[in-house]
Short mmCIF file of C-alpha atoms in Angstrom, two decimals:
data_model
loop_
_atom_site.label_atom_id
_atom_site.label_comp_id
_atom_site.label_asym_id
_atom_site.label_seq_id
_atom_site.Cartn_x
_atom_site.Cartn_y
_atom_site.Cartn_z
CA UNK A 1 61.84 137.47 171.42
CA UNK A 2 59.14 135.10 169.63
CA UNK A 3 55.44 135.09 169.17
CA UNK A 4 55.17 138.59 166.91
CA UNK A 5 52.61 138.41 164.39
CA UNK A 6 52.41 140.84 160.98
CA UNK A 7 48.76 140.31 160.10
CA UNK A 8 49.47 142.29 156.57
CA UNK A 9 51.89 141.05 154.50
CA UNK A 10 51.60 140.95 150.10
CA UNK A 11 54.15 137.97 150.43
CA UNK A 12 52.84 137.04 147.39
CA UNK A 13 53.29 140.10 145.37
CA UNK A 14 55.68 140.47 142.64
CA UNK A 15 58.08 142.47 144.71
CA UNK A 16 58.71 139.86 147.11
CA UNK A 17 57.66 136.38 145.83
CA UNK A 18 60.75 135.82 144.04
CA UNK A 19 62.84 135.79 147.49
CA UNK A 20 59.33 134.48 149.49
CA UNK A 21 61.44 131.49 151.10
CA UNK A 22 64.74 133.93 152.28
CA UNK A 23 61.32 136.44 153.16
CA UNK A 24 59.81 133.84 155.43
CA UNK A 25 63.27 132.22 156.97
CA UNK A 26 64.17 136.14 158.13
CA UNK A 27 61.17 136.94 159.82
CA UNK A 28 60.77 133.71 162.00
CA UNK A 29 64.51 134.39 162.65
CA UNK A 30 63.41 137.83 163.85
CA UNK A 31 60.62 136.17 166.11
CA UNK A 32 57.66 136.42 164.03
CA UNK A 33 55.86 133.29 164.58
CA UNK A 34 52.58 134.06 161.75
CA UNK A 35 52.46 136.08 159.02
CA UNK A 36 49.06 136.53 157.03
CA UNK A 37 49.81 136.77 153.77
CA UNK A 38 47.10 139.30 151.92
CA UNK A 39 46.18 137.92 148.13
CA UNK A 40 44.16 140.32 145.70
CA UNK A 41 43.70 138.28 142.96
CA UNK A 42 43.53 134.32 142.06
CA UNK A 43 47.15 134.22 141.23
CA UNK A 44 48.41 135.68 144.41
CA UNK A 45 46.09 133.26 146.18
CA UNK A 46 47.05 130.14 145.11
CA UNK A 47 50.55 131.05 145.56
CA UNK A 48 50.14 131.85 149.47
CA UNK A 49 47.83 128.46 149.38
CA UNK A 50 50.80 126.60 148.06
CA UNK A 51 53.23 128.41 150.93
CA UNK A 52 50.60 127.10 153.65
CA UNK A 53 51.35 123.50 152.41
CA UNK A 54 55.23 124.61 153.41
CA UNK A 55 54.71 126.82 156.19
CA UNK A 56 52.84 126.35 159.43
CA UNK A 57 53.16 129.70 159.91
CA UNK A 58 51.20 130.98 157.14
CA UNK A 59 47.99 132.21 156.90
CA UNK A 60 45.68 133.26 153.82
CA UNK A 61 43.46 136.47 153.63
CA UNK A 62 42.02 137.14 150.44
CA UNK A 63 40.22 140.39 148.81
CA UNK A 64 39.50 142.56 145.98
CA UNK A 65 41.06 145.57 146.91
CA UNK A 66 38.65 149.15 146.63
CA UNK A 67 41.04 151.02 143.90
CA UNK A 68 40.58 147.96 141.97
CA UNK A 69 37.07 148.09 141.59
CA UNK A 70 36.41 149.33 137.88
CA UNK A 71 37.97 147.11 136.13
CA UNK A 72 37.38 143.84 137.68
CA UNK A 73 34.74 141.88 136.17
CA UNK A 74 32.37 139.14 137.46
CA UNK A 75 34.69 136.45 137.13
CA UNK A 76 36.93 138.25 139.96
CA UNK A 77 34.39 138.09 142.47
CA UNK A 78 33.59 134.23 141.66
CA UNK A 79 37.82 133.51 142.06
CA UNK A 80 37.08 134.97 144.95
CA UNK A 81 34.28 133.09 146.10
CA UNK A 82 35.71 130.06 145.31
CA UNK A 83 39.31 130.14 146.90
CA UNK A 84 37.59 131.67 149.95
CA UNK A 85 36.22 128.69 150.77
CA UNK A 86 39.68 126.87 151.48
CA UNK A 87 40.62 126.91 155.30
CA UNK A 88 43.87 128.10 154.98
CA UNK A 89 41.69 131.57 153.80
CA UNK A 90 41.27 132.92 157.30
CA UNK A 91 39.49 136.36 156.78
CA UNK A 92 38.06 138.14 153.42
CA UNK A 93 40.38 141.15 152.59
CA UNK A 94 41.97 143.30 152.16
CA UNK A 95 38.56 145.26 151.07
CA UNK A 96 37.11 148.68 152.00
CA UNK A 97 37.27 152.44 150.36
CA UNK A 98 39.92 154.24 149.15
CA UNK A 99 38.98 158.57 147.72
CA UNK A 100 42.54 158.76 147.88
CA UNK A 101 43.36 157.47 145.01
CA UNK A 102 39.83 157.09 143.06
CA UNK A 103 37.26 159.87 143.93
CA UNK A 104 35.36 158.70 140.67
CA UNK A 105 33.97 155.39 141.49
CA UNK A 106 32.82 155.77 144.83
CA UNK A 107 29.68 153.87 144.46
CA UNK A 108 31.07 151.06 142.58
CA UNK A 109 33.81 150.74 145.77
CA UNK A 110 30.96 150.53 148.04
CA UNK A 111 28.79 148.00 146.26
CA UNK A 112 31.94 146.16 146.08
CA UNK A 113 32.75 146.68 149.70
CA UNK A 114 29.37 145.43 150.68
CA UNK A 115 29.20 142.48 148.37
CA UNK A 116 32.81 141.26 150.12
CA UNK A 117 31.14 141.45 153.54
CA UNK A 118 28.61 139.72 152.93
CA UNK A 119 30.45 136.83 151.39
CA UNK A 120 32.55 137.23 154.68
CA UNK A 121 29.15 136.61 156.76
CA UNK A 122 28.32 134.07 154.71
CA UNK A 123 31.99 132.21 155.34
CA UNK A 124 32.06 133.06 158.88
CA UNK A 125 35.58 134.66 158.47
CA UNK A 126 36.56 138.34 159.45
CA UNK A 127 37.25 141.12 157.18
CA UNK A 128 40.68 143.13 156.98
CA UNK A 129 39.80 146.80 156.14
CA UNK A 130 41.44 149.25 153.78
CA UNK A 131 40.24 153.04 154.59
CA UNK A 132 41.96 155.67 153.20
CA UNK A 133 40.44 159.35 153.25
CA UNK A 134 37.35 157.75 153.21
CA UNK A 135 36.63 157.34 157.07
CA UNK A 136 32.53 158.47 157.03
CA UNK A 137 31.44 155.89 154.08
CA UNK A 138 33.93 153.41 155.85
CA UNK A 139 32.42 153.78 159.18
CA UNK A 140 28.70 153.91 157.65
CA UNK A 141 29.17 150.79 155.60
CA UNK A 142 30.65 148.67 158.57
CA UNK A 143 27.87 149.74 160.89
CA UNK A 144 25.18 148.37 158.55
CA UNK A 145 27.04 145.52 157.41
CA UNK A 146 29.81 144.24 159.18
CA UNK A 147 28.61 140.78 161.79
CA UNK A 148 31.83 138.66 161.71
CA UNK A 149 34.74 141.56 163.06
CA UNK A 150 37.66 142.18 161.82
CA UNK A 151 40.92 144.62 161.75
CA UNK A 152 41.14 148.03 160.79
CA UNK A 153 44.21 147.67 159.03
CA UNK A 154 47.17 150.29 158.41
CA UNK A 155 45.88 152.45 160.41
CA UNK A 156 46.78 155.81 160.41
CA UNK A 157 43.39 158.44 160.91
CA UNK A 158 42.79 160.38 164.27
CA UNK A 159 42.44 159.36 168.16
CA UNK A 160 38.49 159.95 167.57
CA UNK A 161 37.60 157.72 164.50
CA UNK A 162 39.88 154.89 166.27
CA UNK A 163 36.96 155.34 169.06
CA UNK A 164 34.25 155.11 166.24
CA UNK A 165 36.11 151.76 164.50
CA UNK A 166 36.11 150.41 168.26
CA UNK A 167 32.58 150.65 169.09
CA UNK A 168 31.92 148.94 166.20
CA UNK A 169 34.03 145.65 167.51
CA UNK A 170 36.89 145.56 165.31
CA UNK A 171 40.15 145.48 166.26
CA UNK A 172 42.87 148.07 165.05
CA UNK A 173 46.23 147.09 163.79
CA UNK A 174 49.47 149.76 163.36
CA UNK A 175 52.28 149.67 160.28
CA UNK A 176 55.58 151.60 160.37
CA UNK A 177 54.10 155.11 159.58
CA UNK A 178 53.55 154.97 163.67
CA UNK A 179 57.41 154.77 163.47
CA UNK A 180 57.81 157.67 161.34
CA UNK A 181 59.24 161.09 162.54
CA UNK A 182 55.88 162.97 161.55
CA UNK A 183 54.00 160.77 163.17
CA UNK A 184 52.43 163.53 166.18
CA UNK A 185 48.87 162.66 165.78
CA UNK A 186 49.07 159.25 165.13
CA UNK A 187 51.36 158.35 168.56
CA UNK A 188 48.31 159.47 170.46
CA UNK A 189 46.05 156.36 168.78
CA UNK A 190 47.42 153.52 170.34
CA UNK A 191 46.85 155.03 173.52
CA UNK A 192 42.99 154.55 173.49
CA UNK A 193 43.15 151.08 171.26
CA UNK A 194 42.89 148.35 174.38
CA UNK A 195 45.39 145.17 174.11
CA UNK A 196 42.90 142.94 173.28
CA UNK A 197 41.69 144.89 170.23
CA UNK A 198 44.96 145.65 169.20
CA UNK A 199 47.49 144.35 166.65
CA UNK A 200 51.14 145.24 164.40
CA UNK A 201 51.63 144.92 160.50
CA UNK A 202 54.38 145.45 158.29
CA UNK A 203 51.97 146.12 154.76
CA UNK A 204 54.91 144.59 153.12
CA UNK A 205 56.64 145.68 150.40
CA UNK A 206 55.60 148.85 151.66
CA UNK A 207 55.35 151.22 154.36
CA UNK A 208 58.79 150.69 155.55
CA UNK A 209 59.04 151.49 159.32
CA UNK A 210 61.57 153.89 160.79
CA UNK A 211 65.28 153.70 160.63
CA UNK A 212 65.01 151.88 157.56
CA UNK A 213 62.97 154.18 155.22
CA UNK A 214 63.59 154.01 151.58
CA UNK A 215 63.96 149.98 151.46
CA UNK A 216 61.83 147.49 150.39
CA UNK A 217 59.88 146.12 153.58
CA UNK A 218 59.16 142.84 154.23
CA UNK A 219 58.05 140.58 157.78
CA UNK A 220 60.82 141.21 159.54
CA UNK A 221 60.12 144.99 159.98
CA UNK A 222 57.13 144.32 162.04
CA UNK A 223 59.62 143.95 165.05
CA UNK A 224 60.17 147.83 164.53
CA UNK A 225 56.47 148.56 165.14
CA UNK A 226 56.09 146.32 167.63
CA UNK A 227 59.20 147.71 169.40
CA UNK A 228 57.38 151.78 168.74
CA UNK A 229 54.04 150.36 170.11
CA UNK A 230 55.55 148.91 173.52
CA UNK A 231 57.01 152.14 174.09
CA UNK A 232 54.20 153.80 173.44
CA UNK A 233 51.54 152.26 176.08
CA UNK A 234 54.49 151.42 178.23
CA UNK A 235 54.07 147.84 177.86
CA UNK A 236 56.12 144.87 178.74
CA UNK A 237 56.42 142.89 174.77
CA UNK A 238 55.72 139.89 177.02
CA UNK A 239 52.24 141.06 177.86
CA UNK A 240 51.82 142.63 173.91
CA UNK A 241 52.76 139.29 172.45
CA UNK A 242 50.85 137.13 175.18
CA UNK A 243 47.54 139.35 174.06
CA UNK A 244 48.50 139.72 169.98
CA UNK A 245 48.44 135.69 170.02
CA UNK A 246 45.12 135.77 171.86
CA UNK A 247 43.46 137.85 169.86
CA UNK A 248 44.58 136.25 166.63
CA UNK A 249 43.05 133.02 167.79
CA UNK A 250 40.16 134.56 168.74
CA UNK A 251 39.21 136.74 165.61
CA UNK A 252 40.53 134.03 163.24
CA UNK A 253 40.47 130.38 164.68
CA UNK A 254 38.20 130.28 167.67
CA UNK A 255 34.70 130.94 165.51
CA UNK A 256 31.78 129.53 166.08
CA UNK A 257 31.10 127.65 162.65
#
């Protein structure tokens, strides 16, 4: 089986850039065929820039990430501005809101939110969302904003806000907590999510998808998911990988520039 794609991966993080080459060689030998590496800062960026030059089958995203928010500073945003420029940078994230973890700074998450998007319309690229007990603002923000698509990413909220991130035009991609045990609500999402707005993740290092729980998670994994969401719609992988490749294209190399 070839042709799977993880469209999250922090490659370039410290918890897996030490072993990026064995990371990469594993996952292709699993039958991922692209992985889009997420950067959140300059440094993680030009180190998934310099895999590109090594890798055909990498792919850049780059974003200042919502919990992040206070304490960046101008010069954050203009790193940001700048390596989004390069090709290889195929969509602007990952950005969005996250009251999870910071209930304090809401506004400063959405002005940063909103700034990001707009740099996105401005690049023509797509945006790779991060919502996290934060699905009204989300939802509000994109509806205003958003004009280039993009992926819901991780995601893991209810049957009817998948509906509401749909209507909107962006496409919705799954990570291994579909794979988990607990999982009741969340099996039902895929369901409604149509194959050409659909898409698999790993969130590497993190996330780890069912049987393998409690180890670091990296590309490979997103075989698991994959595997979870065939079975799920009752889907041939043939047909899942035949429309994940085809959307990919579509959302991140067939733009109108």
């Amino acid at each position: 089986m070839e042709g799977i794609i993880d469209t999250h991966a922090h490659i370039t993080a410290d918890e897996l850039y030490d072993r990026v080459d064995a990371v990469i060689a594993t996952a292709k030998a699993a039958g991922v065929s692209k992985i889009l590496a997420i950067a959140q800062n300059r440094i993680q960026c030009e180190r998934a820039l310099e895999l590109t030059e090594k890798y055909d089958m990498i792919d850049v995203a780059m974003g200042l990430f919502p919990v992040d928010m206070p304490d960046l500073t101008e010069r954050d945003f203009q790193d940001l501005e700048e390596l989004a420029q390069d090709p290889h940078v195929v969509a602007i994230g990952e950005i969005g809101l996250d009251y999870y973890w910071d209930k304090e700074h809401k506004d400063i998450q959405k002005a940063g939110f909103i700034r990001q998007i707009k740099l996105a319309e401005q690049l023509n690229k797509p945006i790779l969302v991060h919502m996290r007990d934060a699905a009204q603002d989300t939802l509000s923000i994109l509806r205003e904003h958003l004009k280039t698509g993009g992926i819901m990413h991780c995601y893991s909220g209810s049957v009817e806000t998948a509906k509401e991130v749909l209507k909107i035009g962006m496409h919705i991609s799954f990570a291994g907590p579909i794979t988990f045990k607990n999982a009741r609500g969340l099996i039902e999402v895929p369901k409604v999510v149509p194959l050409d707005r659909l898409f698999v993740e790993t969130d590497s290092p993190y996330l780890t998808p069912h049987p393998l729980r409690g180890t670091q998670n990296e590309p490979k994994n997103v075989v698991l998911t994959f595997q979870k969401i065939c079975e799920l719609k009752q889907i041939e992988p043939a047909d899942f990988i035949k429309a994940m490749n085809e959307n990919y294209k579509n959302l991140f190399y067939n733009r109108n520039r």
